[in-house]
Amino acid sequence: MESFKNYIDGTWQESKSGDTFETTNPADTDEVVSEFSLAHEEDANQAVEAADAAQADWEEIPAPTRGKVLRETAKRLDDRKDELTETLVREEGKTPAEAGPEVQRAVDIFYYYAERAMDYDGTVKKSSNRDRDLYTVREPMGVAGLVTPWNYPIAIPAWKMAPALATGNTLVIKPSVEAPTVLAKVFECLAEALEESDAPDGVANMVVGSGKEVGSTILEHDAVDTVSFTGSRKVGEMIYQQATDSQKRVQTELGSKNPTVVMPSADVENAAQIVGNGAFGVTGQACTSTERALVHEEVYDEFVEELTSFADDIDVGPGLEGADMGPQVTESELEGTLDYIELAQEEGATLEYGGERVEDGDCENGFFIEPTIFTDTESDMRIMQEEVFGPFVGVMPISSLDEAIEVTNDVEYGLSAGIISDNHSEVNRYIEEADFGVIKVNEKTTGLELHVPFGGKKASSSETYREQGDEGMDFFTIIKTVYDTS
């Protein structure tokens, strides 16, 4: 078992209360992964005040030097990649094949923003006065408050922290108490890089505690200028209200109910693999997971057969034992999925495959469930409207592209949608008419490139600023326009 404190004002500190908590392995709840110092309101206030005190000095550090801090952090993360991957597997439940790429993604994000820090600036414009220089500059917002979830506990913090720091902001981050260990190890690497650069104490702070107490303290603190949150719709909408009431700039990325459309021109076996990987990868615990398969009636029966075969080949169990699909992260998440499975049957859907908790052998002490497929679904069923957040997919027949687009948009969410088709006209029309922030063609709805914008529409997002790429930096900066006749 490892032990960690909060990182505040350049030092590792126990909480003022002395309270602690433990994290356990969701694949084997008898295994304690880490012990953490549990932060409370007083600790969160101290972290924000430290970030506020450091911000002006950090902003004055040349951007290439800030980039060097991110580059050195990336190098240290890369050196510890195997350790970070195993930590992620033990604490969050991913398989090594899923955790390794997530760790690598965090490494790549720090490297990417290290380079972007050097040339991200304003623009020069031609003035109507030949004796005037006219240009814009980008300045940091100030102190960033970041609240991140358990399902991507290294990648999501990385794509919030790196652009914030690159653009001269300081930050306070609150990770989920379900899986904070891998972020604590990121902070070990970042702390070393900051110390080597002679950066002021307080540039980056991590406080681990409840959302109700620590998260709310960060959101409501007068010194926090901008808030970025990823998590559930319910919490995100509350955070948006809190932060905007305090006149803060806000960015939220929330849940979704993502569809993949399968048209007659698709290779059905390949389509089933795409949908299966999108639905059951990372145990369905991704905001971009495929939860609705909208399949043309001409290939519906064949698709269901192929998808069932795909699910049947998945080995459920602990990732470190070589399984294909790991556990859900907590008992409450598992129970939530089981509740939706029961609801689906009450609504009249047919349980085509799975639906049971797995409790034998290596799965005895974990939160395991079979990959689950429902057929005979209808768009107005709750299981086709509400996010399940488990290895669950509802398959629904559609008769045309018109119907596919109608059903695609017949939800309150709008994050990631996919279409599998060899018909270019169908694909182009779907891209134009699907009311989703991300469109995937002939590939799974999960998986993102780090240098392009990411974000949803409708209830999946605040629809303010996108994350990642240059847009990820735009959120943490504000433009100043200069008229210079000197």
Tab-separated table of C-alpha atoms in Angstrom:
chain	number	residue	atom	x	y	z
A	1	MET	CA	0.000	0.000	0.000
A	2	GLU	CA	1.232	3.490	-0.906
A	3	SER	CA	0.492	6.649	1.060
A	4	PHE	CA	-0.104	10.140	-0.342
A	5	LYS	CA	-0.784	13.625	0.947
A	6	ASN	CA	-2.254	16.657	-0.752
A	7	TYR	CA	0.102	18.855	-2.774
A	8	ILE	CA	-0.337	22.469	-1.710
A	9	ASP	CA	1.936	25.484	-2.127
A	10	GLY	CA	4.890	23.421	-3.312
A	11	THR	CA	4.831	20.806	-0.538
A	12	TRP	CA	3.104	17.513	0.286
A	13	GLN	CA	0.818	18.215	3.232
A	14	GLU	CA	-1.490	16.240	5.461
A	15	SER	CA	-4.985	17.641	5.727
A	16	LYS	CA	-5.591	19.962	8.623
A	17	SER	CA	-8.047	17.459	10.085
A	18	GLY	CA	-5.689	14.503	9.868
A	19	ASP	CA	-8.457	12.457	8.190
A	20	THR	CA	-7.478	9.741	5.731
A	21	PHE	CA	-9.210	7.318	3.375
A	22	GLU	CA	-8.220	4.239	1.390
A	23	THR	CA	-8.694	3.264	-2.241
A	24	THR	CA	-9.178	-0.385	-3.165
A	25	ASN	CA	-8.807	-2.520	-6.268
A	26	PRO	CA	-12.217	-2.929	-7.970
A	27	ALA	CA	-11.048	-6.301	-9.295
A	28	ASP	CA	-10.233	-7.467	-5.755
A	29	THR	CA	-11.671	-5.323	-2.999
A	30	ASP	CA	-9.492	-7.063	-0.414
A	31	GLU	CA	-6.498	-5.223	-1.885
A	32	VAL	CA	-5.894	-1.697	-0.593
A	33	VAL	CA	-4.101	0.307	-3.270
A	34	SER	CA	-3.403	3.602	-1.483
A	35	GLU	CA	-4.045	5.635	1.622
A	36	PHE	CA	-4.748	9.340	1.099
A	37	SER	CA	-4.934	12.367	3.314
A	38	LEU	CA	-8.538	13.546	3.009
A	39	ALA	CA	-8.808	17.244	2.218
A	40	HIS	CA	-11.540	19.488	3.578
A	41	GLU	CA	-12.625	23.092	3.077
A	42	GLU	CA	-9.653	24.583	4.920
A	43	ASP	CA	-7.186	22.661	2.741
A	44	ALA	CA	-8.978	23.673	-0.451
A	45	ASN	CA	-8.940	27.320	0.566
A	46	GLN	CA	-5.201	27.116	1.259
A	47	ALA	CA	-4.605	25.568	-2.167
A	48	VAL	CA	-6.547	28.300	-3.978
A	49	GLU	CA	-4.774	31.028	-2.029
A	50	ALA	CA	-1.392	29.482	-2.898
A	51	ALA	CA	-2.326	29.365	-6.588
A	52	ASP	CA	-3.487	32.970	-6.465
A	53	ALA	CA	-0.267	34.129	-4.817
A	54	ALA	CA	1.874	32.367	-7.428
A	55	GLN	CA	-0.051	33.352	-10.551
A	56	ALA	CA	1.579	36.699	-11.392
A	57	ASP	CA	5.104	35.287	-11.060
A	58	TRP	CA	4.247	32.195	-13.117
A	59	GLU	CA	2.717	34.364	-15.856
A	60	GLU	CA	5.936	36.400	-16.064
A	61	ILE	CA	8.032	33.298	-16.701
A	62	PRO	CA	8.734	33.133	-20.460
A	63	ALA	CA	6.445	30.742	-22.317
A	64	PRO	CA	9.351	28.562	-23.557
A	65	THR	CA	10.374	28.056	-19.919
A	66	ARG	CA	6.838	27.081	-18.974
A	67	GLY	CA	6.951	24.690	-21.913
A	68	LYS	CA	10.168	23.214	-20.588
A	69	VAL	CA	8.409	22.396	-17.299
A	70	LEU	CA	5.771	20.464	-19.224
A	71	ARG	CA	8.439	18.729	-21.308
A	72	GLU	CA	10.375	17.641	-18.241
A	73	THR	CA	7.136	16.404	-16.670
A	74	ALA	CA	6.436	14.351	-19.787
A	75	LYS	CA	9.911	12.801	-19.659
A	76	ARG	CA	9.427	11.744	-16.063
A	77	LEU	CA	6.006	10.298	-16.808
A	78	ASP	CA	7.475	8.384	-19.732
A	79	ASP	CA	10.187	6.957	-17.498
A	80	ARG	CA	7.497	5.727	-15.073
A	81	LYS	CA	5.044	4.521	-17.720
A	82	ASP	CA	4.987	0.881	-16.621
A	83	GLU	CA	4.438	1.866	-12.986
A	84	LEU	CA	1.668	4.315	-13.906
A	85	THR	CA	-0.031	1.708	-16.082
A	86	GLU	CA	-0.078	-0.850	-13.289
A	87	THR	CA	-1.378	1.767	-10.835
A	88	LEU	CA	-4.204	2.605	-13.221
A	89	VAL	CA	-5.100	-1.071	-13.646
A	90	ARG	CA	-5.141	-1.701	-9.888
A	91	GLU	CA	-7.101	1.356	-8.857
A	92	GLU	CA	-9.525	2.036	-11.739
A	93	GLY	CA	-9.904	-1.465	-13.201
A	94	LYS	CA	-8.831	-1.026	-16.818
A	95	THR	CA	-6.905	-3.793	-18.524
A	96	PRO	CA	-3.212	-3.127	-19.284
A	97	ALA	CA	-4.129	-2.885	-22.970
A	98	GLU	CA	-6.455	0.009	-22.068
A	99	ALA	CA	-4.413	1.616	-19.287
A	100	GLY	CA	-1.124	1.709	-21.204
A	101	PRO	CA	-2.474	3.882	-24.038
A	102	GLU	CA	-4.140	6.201	-21.536
A	103	VAL	CA	-0.829	6.756	-19.767
A	104	GLN	CA	0.877	7.291	-23.109
A	105	ARG	CA	-1.803	9.801	-24.009
A	106	ALA	CA	-1.005	11.815	-20.875
A	107	VAL	CA	2.686	11.759	-21.790
A	108	ASP	CA	1.881	12.943	-25.315
A	109	ILE	CA	-0.412	15.707	-24.037
A	110	PHE	CA	2.332	17.192	-21.872
A	111	TYR	CA	4.762	17.012	-24.785
A	112	TYR	CA	2.215	18.602	-27.149
A	113	TYR	CA	1.458	21.583	-24.944
A	114	ALA	CA	5.157	21.997	-24.133
A	115	GLU	CA	5.673	22.814	-27.812
A	116	ARG	CA	2.485	24.845	-28.213
A	117	ALA	CA	3.496	27.037	-25.260
A	118	MET	CA	6.278	28.534	-27.393
A	119	ASP	CA	4.158	29.821	-30.292
A	120	TYR	CA	0.654	30.285	-28.909
A	121	ASP	CA	0.037	34.012	-28.941
A	122	GLY	CA	-2.096	36.690	-30.518
A	123	THR	CA	-2.354	37.956	-34.079
A	124	VAL	CA	-1.097	40.990	-36.015
A	125	LYS	CA	-3.666	42.911	-38.080
A	126	LYS	CA	-3.388	45.688	-40.654
A	127	SER	CA	-4.578	49.006	-39.277
A	128	SER	CA	-6.491	51.675	-41.192
A	129	ASN	CA	-3.855	54.090	-39.843
A	130	ARG	CA	-0.428	53.522	-41.387
A	131	ASP	CA	1.229	54.946	-38.271
A	132	ARG	CA	-0.421	52.437	-35.974
A	133	ASP	CA	0.457	48.848	-35.040
A	134	LEU	CA	-2.635	46.791	-34.416
A	135	TYR	CA	-2.402	43.411	-32.768
A	136	THR	CA	-3.825	41.105	-30.132
A	137	VAL	CA	-2.169	39.265	-27.279
A	138	ARG	CA	-3.472	36.392	-25.187
A	139	GLU	CA	-3.223	36.600	-21.422
A	140	PRO	CA	-3.948	33.916	-18.816
A	141	MET	CA	-7.287	33.944	-17.056
A	142	GLY	CA	-5.565	33.560	-13.668
A	143	VAL	CA	-6.385	30.675	-11.332
A	144	ALA	CA	-7.985	27.565	-12.830
A	145	GLY	CA	-10.163	25.253	-10.765
A	146	LEU	CA	-10.226	21.744	-12.266
A	147	VAL	CA	-12.534	18.907	-11.223
A	148	THR	CA	-11.882	15.543	-12.876
A	149	PRO	CA	-13.540	12.088	-12.884
A	150	TRP	CA	-12.376	8.561	-12.092
A	151	ASN	CA	-12.847	6.955	-15.507
A	152	TYR	CA	-9.803	8.538	-17.220
A	153	PRO	CA	-7.865	9.569	-14.118
A	154	ILE	CA	-4.615	10.478	-15.883
A	155	ALA	CA	-5.666	11.535	-19.405
A	156	ILE	CA	-8.424	13.985	-18.460
A	157	PRO	CA	-6.371	15.791	-15.785
A	158	ALA	CA	-3.490	16.011	-18.277
A	159	TRP	CA	-5.590	17.661	-20.971
A	160	LYS	CA	-6.830	20.243	-18.491
A	161	MET	CA	-3.603	20.885	-16.554
A	162	ALA	CA	-1.151	21.123	-19.455
A	163	PRO	CA	-2.882	23.913	-21.449
A	164	ALA	CA	-3.652	25.811	-18.247
A	165	LEU	CA	-0.003	25.821	-17.205
A	166	ALA	CA	1.310	26.433	-20.728
A	167	THR	CA	-0.677	29.669	-20.977
A	168	GLY	CA	0.451	31.056	-17.619
A	169	ASN	CA	-2.394	30.048	-15.326
A	170	THR	CA	-1.931	28.452	-11.951
A	171	LEU	CA	-4.283	25.693	-10.882
A	172	VAL	CA	-6.017	23.695	-8.185
A	173	ILE	CA	-7.266	20.260	-9.186
A	174	LYS	CA	-9.636	17.943	-7.351
A	175	PRO	CA	-9.515	14.382	-8.689
A	176	SER	CA	-12.143	11.780	-7.906
A	177	VAL	CA	-11.643	10.017	-4.581
A	178	GLU	CA	-12.280	6.729	-6.409
A	179	ALA	CA	-8.983	6.797	-8.340
A	180	PRO	CA	-6.579	9.588	-7.311
A	181	THR	CA	-3.304	7.650	-7.085
A	182	VAL	CA	-2.182	7.969	-10.680
A	183	LEU	CA	-2.674	11.763	-10.544
A	184	ALA	CA	-0.657	11.942	-7.325
A	185	LYS	CA	2.185	10.309	-9.262
A	186	VAL	CA	1.770	12.866	-12.050
A	187	PHE	CA	2.185	15.535	-9.400
A	188	GLU	CA	5.381	13.895	-8.202
A	189	CYS	CA	6.760	14.333	-11.721
A	190	LEU	CA	5.390	17.854	-12.110
A	191	ALA	CA	6.709	18.941	-8.708
A	192	GLU	CA	10.242	17.861	-9.658
A	193	ALA	CA	10.036	19.736	-12.965
A	194	LEU	CA	8.716	22.891	-11.283
A	195	GLU	CA	11.449	22.785	-8.647
A	196	GLU	CA	14.165	22.490	-11.299
A	197	SER	CA	12.791	25.539	-13.128
A	198	ASP	CA	12.775	27.743	-10.001
A	199	ALA	CA	9.055	28.300	-10.447
A	200	PRO	CA	7.196	29.849	-7.516
A	201	ASP	CA	5.527	27.565	-5.008
A	202	GLY	CA	1.803	27.194	-5.549
A	203	VAL	CA	1.757	26.941	-9.350
A	204	ALA	CA	-0.051	23.589	-9.292
A	205	ASN	CA	-2.006	22.206	-6.342
A	206	MET	CA	-3.876	18.935	-5.789
A	207	VAL	CA	-6.504	18.446	-3.083
A	208	VAL	CA	-8.287	15.113	-2.723
A	209	GLY	CA	-11.670	15.251	-1.053
A	210	SER	CA	-15.403	15.228	-1.621
A	211	GLY	CA	-17.061	17.221	-4.363
A	212	LYS	CA	-19.583	18.597	-1.918
A	213	GLU	CA	-16.927	20.126	0.318
A	214	VAL	CA	-13.640	20.466	-1.586
A	215	GLY	CA	-15.136	20.864	-5.042
A	216	SER	CA	-17.642	23.475	-3.922
A	217	THR	CA	-14.946	25.413	-2.084
A	218	ILE	CA	-12.870	25.640	-5.247
A	219	LEU	CA	-15.855	26.598	-7.386
A	220	GLU	CA	-17.031	29.353	-5.085
A	221	HIS	CA	-13.677	30.882	-4.122
A	222	ASP	CA	-13.351	34.476	-5.312
A	223	ALA	CA	-9.761	33.916	-6.458
A	224	VAL	CA	-10.719	31.191	-8.949
A	225	ASP	CA	-11.209	32.696	-12.413
A	226	THR	CA	-12.078	29.701	-14.549
A	227	VAL	CA	-13.582	26.267	-13.896
A	228	SER	CA	-13.271	23.115	-15.988
A	229	PHE	CA	-15.300	20.038	-15.059
A	230	THR	CA	-15.718	16.582	-16.556
A	231	GLY	CA	-18.235	14.192	-15.027
A	232	SER	CA	-21.912	13.393	-14.739
A	233	ARG	CA	-24.638	15.572	-16.178
A	234	LYS	CA	-26.323	16.092	-12.816
A	235	VAL	CA	-23.184	17.319	-11.089
A	236	GLY	CA	-22.014	19.263	-14.121
A	237	GLU	CA	-25.218	21.266	-14.373
A	238	MET	CA	-24.972	22.123	-10.687
A	239	ILE	CA	-21.330	23.173	-11.096
A	240	TYR	CA	-22.177	25.299	-14.122
A	241	GLN	CA	-24.824	27.125	-12.126
A	242	GLN	CA	-22.519	27.643	-9.141
A	243	ALA	CA	-19.605	28.890	-11.203
A	244	THR	CA	-21.566	31.188	-13.498
A	245	ASP	CA	-23.330	32.707	-10.515
A	246	SER	CA	-19.833	33.641	-9.337
A	247	GLN	CA	-19.006	35.233	-12.718
A	248	LYS	CA	-16.433	32.574	-13.615
A	249	ARG	CA	-15.651	31.237	-17.068
A	250	VAL	CA	-16.908	27.643	-17.185
A	251	GLN	CA	-16.314	24.587	-19.329
A	252	THR	CA	-18.167	21.323	-18.682
A	253	GLU	CA	-18.059	17.988	-20.512
A	254	LEU	CA	-20.751	15.623	-19.297
A	255	GLY	CA	-22.471	12.369	-20.218
A	256	SER	CA	-24.020	11.110	-23.430
A	257	LYS	CA	-26.076	8.395	-25.112
A	258	ASN	CA	-23.933	7.688	-28.137
A	259	PRO	CA	-25.262	5.922	-31.248
A	260	THR	CA	-23.584	4.007	-34.040
A	261	VAL	CA	-25.585	3.595	-37.248
A	262	VAL	CA	-24.991	0.464	-39.333
A	263	MET	CA	-26.108	0.736	-42.952
A	264	PRO	CA	-26.607	-2.080	-45.509
A	265	SER	CA	-23.346	-1.339	-47.326
A	266	ALA	CA	-21.314	-2.087	-44.190
A	267	ASP	CA	-19.262	-5.224	-43.688
A	268	VAL	CA	-21.441	-6.654	-40.921
A	269	GLU	CA	-18.726	-8.610	-39.098
A	270	ASN	CA	-16.504	-5.517	-39.045
A	271	ALA	CA	-19.436	-3.358	-37.937
A	272	ALA	CA	-20.121	-5.691	-35.011
A	273	GLN	CA	-16.464	-5.442	-33.967
A	274	ILE	CA	-16.579	-1.644	-34.151
A	275	VAL	CA	-19.765	-1.459	-32.066
A	276	GLY	CA	-18.542	-4.123	-29.636
A	277	ASN	CA	-15.267	-2.324	-29.024
A	278	GLY	CA	-17.110	0.980	-28.586
A	279	ALA	CA	-19.649	-0.523	-26.184
A	280	PHE	CA	-17.543	-2.896	-24.093
A	281	GLY	CA	-14.090	-1.307	-24.200
A	282	VAL	CA	-13.024	0.208	-20.847
A	283	THR	CA	-16.049	-1.700	-19.452
A	284	GLY	CA	-18.348	0.836	-21.079
A	285	GLN	CA	-17.186	3.464	-18.599
A	286	ALA	CA	-16.519	6.288	-21.041
A	287	CYS	CA	-18.645	9.280	-21.939
A	288	THR	CA	-18.027	8.373	-25.598
A	289	SER	CA	-19.003	4.683	-25.272
A	290	THR	CA	-21.498	3.276	-27.778
A	291	GLU	CA	-24.805	2.628	-25.999
A	292	ARG	CA	-27.141	2.567	-29.018
A	293	ALA	CA	-26.668	0.508	-32.188
A	294	LEU	CA	-29.098	1.665	-34.877
A	295	VAL	CA	-28.966	-1.104	-37.465
A	296	HIS	CA	-30.637	-1.207	-40.857
A	297	GLU	CA	-33.264	-3.921	-41.008
A	298	GLU	CA	-31.600	-5.529	-44.026
A	299	VAL	CA	-28.593	-6.528	-41.909
A	300	TYR	CA	-30.163	-6.443	-38.437
A	301	ASP	CA	-30.359	-10.193	-37.732
A	302	GLU	CA	-26.875	-10.846	-39.060
A	303	PHE	CA	-25.499	-7.940	-37.025
A	304	VAL	CA	-27.108	-9.185	-33.794
A	305	GLU	CA	-25.603	-12.619	-34.368
A	306	GLU	CA	-22.138	-11.165	-35.001
A	307	LEU	CA	-22.308	-8.789	-32.021
A	308	THR	CA	-23.398	-11.626	-29.728
A	309	SER	CA	-20.487	-13.718	-30.958
A	310	PHE	CA	-18.145	-10.794	-30.294
A	311	ALA	CA	-19.446	-10.411	-26.730
A	312	ASP	CA	-19.187	-14.146	-26.109
A	313	ASP	CA	-15.472	-14.040	-26.935
A	314	ILE	CA	-14.753	-11.409	-24.257
A	315	ASP	CA	-12.930	-12.766	-21.213
A	316	VAL	CA	-14.173	-10.905	-18.125
A	317	GLY	CA	-11.776	-10.695	-15.189
A	318	PRO	CA	-8.871	-8.847	-13.547
A	319	GLY	CA	-6.738	-6.951	-16.017
A	320	LEU	CA	-3.497	-8.101	-14.442
A	321	GLU	CA	-4.606	-11.701	-15.067
A	322	GLY	CA	-4.889	-11.114	-18.811
A	323	ALA	CA	-8.651	-10.545	-19.115
A	324	ASP	CA	-10.207	-8.605	-21.988
A	325	MET	CA	-12.663	-6.596	-19.867
A	326	GLY	CA	-12.167	-5.511	-16.278
A	327	PRO	CA	-14.582	-4.573	-13.479
A	328	GLN	CA	-16.734	-1.537	-12.949
A	329	VAL	CA	-15.005	0.940	-10.694
A	330	THR	CA	-17.318	0.718	-7.657
A	331	GLU	CA	-20.162	-1.339	-6.316
A	332	SER	CA	-22.555	1.565	-6.859
A	333	GLU	CA	-21.585	1.756	-10.548
A	334	LEU	CA	-22.151	-1.993	-10.886
A	335	GLU	CA	-25.528	-1.765	-9.153
A	336	GLY	CA	-26.500	1.092	-11.445
A	337	THR	CA	-25.822	-1.055	-14.511
A	338	LEU	CA	-27.757	-3.984	-13.016
A	339	ASP	CA	-30.674	-1.659	-12.315
A	340	TYR	CA	-30.773	-0.607	-15.977
A	341	ILE	CA	-30.665	-4.255	-17.060
A	342	GLU	CA	-33.716	-4.939	-14.911
A	343	LEU	CA	-35.412	-1.821	-16.235
A	344	ALA	CA	-34.739	-2.852	-19.849
A	345	GLN	CA	-36.593	-6.110	-19.330
A	346	GLU	CA	-39.476	-4.312	-17.626
A	347	GLU	CA	-39.693	-2.002	-20.645
A	348	GLY	CA	-40.036	-4.973	-22.987
A	349	ALA	CA	-36.572	-5.191	-24.486
A	350	THR	CA	-35.096	-8.649	-25.085
A	351	LEU	CA	-31.949	-9.621	-23.197
A	352	GLU	CA	-29.929	-11.047	-26.067
A	353	TYR	CA	-26.683	-11.642	-24.190
A	354	GLY	CA	-25.122	-11.172	-20.744
A	355	GLY	CA	-26.803	-9.165	-18.040
A	356	GLU	CA	-25.407	-11.065	-15.052
A	357	ARG	CA	-22.865	-10.218	-12.406
A	358	VAL	CA	-19.723	-12.370	-12.611
A	359	GLU	CA	-18.652	-13.674	-9.199
A	360	ASP	CA	-16.727	-16.890	-9.726
A	361	GLY	CA	-12.995	-17.643	-9.788
A	362	ASP	CA	-10.797	-14.549	-10.028
A	363	CYS	CA	-13.936	-12.389	-10.093
A	364	GLU	CA	-15.137	-13.388	-6.626
A	365	ASN	CA	-14.133	-10.156	-4.862
A	366	GLY	CA	-14.651	-7.662	-7.680
A	367	PHE	CA	-17.341	-5.608	-9.405
A	368	PHE	CA	-17.589	-7.647	-12.600
A	369	ILE	CA	-20.476	-7.926	-15.031
A	370	GLU	CA	-20.971	-9.621	-18.372
A	371	PRO	CA	-21.063	-7.534	-21.554
A	372	THR	CA	-24.763	-6.975	-22.143
A	373	ILE	CA	-26.802	-6.714	-25.344
A	374	PHE	CA	-30.498	-5.854	-25.608
A	375	THR	CA	-32.583	-6.174	-28.781
A	376	ASP	CA	-36.187	-5.206	-29.570
A	377	THR	CA	-35.482	-1.749	-28.230
A	378	GLU	CA	-37.387	1.430	-29.043
A	379	SER	CA	-36.118	4.982	-28.995
A	380	ASP	CA	-38.444	6.169	-26.235
A	381	MET	CA	-37.327	3.472	-23.769
A	382	ARG	CA	-35.360	4.844	-20.835
A	383	ILE	CA	-32.524	2.451	-21.652
A	384	MET	CA	-32.243	4.220	-25.043
A	385	GLN	CA	-32.463	7.701	-23.539
A	386	GLU	CA	-30.443	7.602	-20.304
A	387	GLU	CA	-26.712	7.003	-19.931
A	388	VAL	CA	-25.956	3.586	-18.417
A	389	PHE	CA	-22.158	3.904	-18.081
A	390	GLY	CA	-21.462	0.195	-18.145
A	391	PRO	CA	-20.822	-2.538	-20.764
A	392	PHE	CA	-24.317	-2.208	-22.203
A	393	VAL	CA	-25.714	-1.645	-25.700
A	394	GLY	CA	-29.272	-1.533	-27.030
A	395	VAL	CA	-29.757	-2.630	-30.646
A	396	MET	CA	-32.611	-1.063	-32.576
A	397	PRO	CA	-33.706	-1.730	-36.179
A	398	ILE	CA	-34.042	1.227	-38.534
A	399	SER	CA	-35.476	1.234	-42.068
A	400	SER	CA	-33.662	4.174	-43.654
A	401	LEU	CA	-31.031	6.840	-43.197
A	402	ASP	CA	-33.824	9.312	-42.451
A	403	GLU	CA	-34.923	7.191	-39.512
A	404	ALA	CA	-31.318	6.667	-38.398
A	405	ILE	CA	-30.765	10.433	-38.226
A	406	GLU	CA	-34.073	11.009	-36.457
A	407	VAL	CA	-33.300	8.388	-33.794
A	408	THR	CA	-29.681	9.566	-33.492
A	409	ASN	CA	-30.913	13.019	-32.498
A	410	ASP	CA	-33.825	11.764	-30.394
A	411	VAL	CA	-31.917	12.147	-27.123
A	412	GLU	CA	-31.004	15.080	-24.898
A	413	TYR	CA	-27.290	14.347	-25.311
A	414	GLY	CA	-24.880	14.981	-28.170
A	415	LEU	CA	-21.261	13.907	-27.639
A	416	SER	CA	-20.019	11.170	-30.012
A	417	ALA	CA	-21.960	9.529	-32.865
A	418	GLY	CA	-20.829	7.051	-35.500
A	419	ILE	CA	-21.901	5.690	-38.842
A	420	ILE	CA	-20.653	2.542	-40.582
A	421	SER	CA	-21.256	2.746	-44.312
A	422	ASP	CA	-19.431	2.542	-47.637
A	423	ASN	CA	-21.858	5.013	-49.198
A	424	HIS	CA	-20.200	8.429	-49.384
A	425	SER	CA	-23.482	10.309	-49.753
A	426	GLU	CA	-24.949	8.608	-46.665
A	427	VAL	CA	-21.851	9.430	-44.667
A	428	ASN	CA	-21.828	13.096	-45.704
A	429	ARG	CA	-25.494	13.538	-44.896
A	430	TYR	CA	-25.078	11.912	-41.489
A	431	ILE	CA	-22.105	14.152	-40.701
A	432	GLU	CA	-24.184	17.217	-41.566
A	433	GLU	CA	-27.361	16.256	-39.718
A	434	ALA	CA	-26.247	14.350	-36.599
A	435	ASP	CA	-26.462	16.867	-33.738
A	436	PHE	CA	-23.330	15.631	-31.988
A	437	GLY	CA	-19.977	17.262	-31.270
A	438	VAL	CA	-17.887	14.338	-32.532
A	439	ILE	CA	-18.706	12.196	-35.575
A	440	LYS	CA	-16.851	8.939	-36.239
A	441	VAL	CA	-17.038	7.248	-39.653
A	442	ASN	CA	-16.348	3.514	-39.842
A	443	GLU	CA	-14.729	3.455	-36.409
A	444	LYS	CA	-15.770	3.210	-32.775
A	445	THR	CA	-17.240	6.195	-30.949
A	446	THR	CA	-14.464	6.078	-28.336
A	447	GLY	CA	-10.899	7.238	-28.936
A	448	LEU	CA	-9.692	10.789	-29.570
A	449	GLU	CA	-6.816	12.670	-31.179
A	450	LEU	CA	-5.211	15.134	-28.756
A	451	HIS	CA	-4.556	18.011	-31.202
A	452	VAL	CA	-8.145	18.609	-32.338
A	453	PRO	CA	-11.113	19.988	-30.362
A	454	PHE	CA	-13.210	17.657	-28.243
A	455	GLY	CA	-16.625	18.369	-26.801
A	456	GLY	CA	-20.343	17.710	-26.999
A	457	LYS	CA	-23.576	19.474	-27.809
A	458	LYS	CA	-26.898	19.818	-26.015
A	459	ALA	CA	-26.863	18.233	-22.528
A	460	SER	CA	-23.408	16.724	-23.091
A	461	SER	CA	-21.647	20.040	-22.665
A	462	SER	CA	-21.883	23.637	-21.521
A	463	GLU	CA	-21.295	24.432	-25.229
A	464	THR	CA	-18.868	27.163	-24.217
A	465	TYR	CA	-15.293	26.060	-24.970
A	466	ARG	CA	-13.871	22.845	-26.387
A	467	GLU	CA	-11.043	20.877	-24.816
A	468	GLN	CA	-7.755	19.795	-26.417
A	469	GLY	CA	-5.860	21.330	-29.344
A	470	ASP	CA	-5.583	25.104	-29.576
A	471	GLU	CA	-9.149	25.423	-28.313
A	472	GLY	CA	-7.999	23.888	-25.055
A	473	MET	CA	-5.638	26.838	-24.657
A	474	ASP	CA	-8.259	29.368	-25.733
A	475	PHE	CA	-10.368	28.467	-22.703
A	476	PHE	CA	-7.580	29.441	-20.313
A	477	THR	CA	-6.784	32.785	-21.975
A	478	ILE	CA	-8.412	36.128	-22.684
A	479	ILE	CA	-7.624	38.422	-25.613
A	480	LYS	CA	-6.258	41.945	-25.247
A	481	THR	CA	-6.329	44.190	-28.355
A	482	VAL	CA	-3.525	46.753	-28.710
A	483	TYR	CA	-3.539	49.978	-30.750
A	484	ASP	CA	0.068	51.238	-30.766
A	485	THR	CA	1.137	54.529	-32.361
A	486	SER	CA	4.372	54.918	-30.364
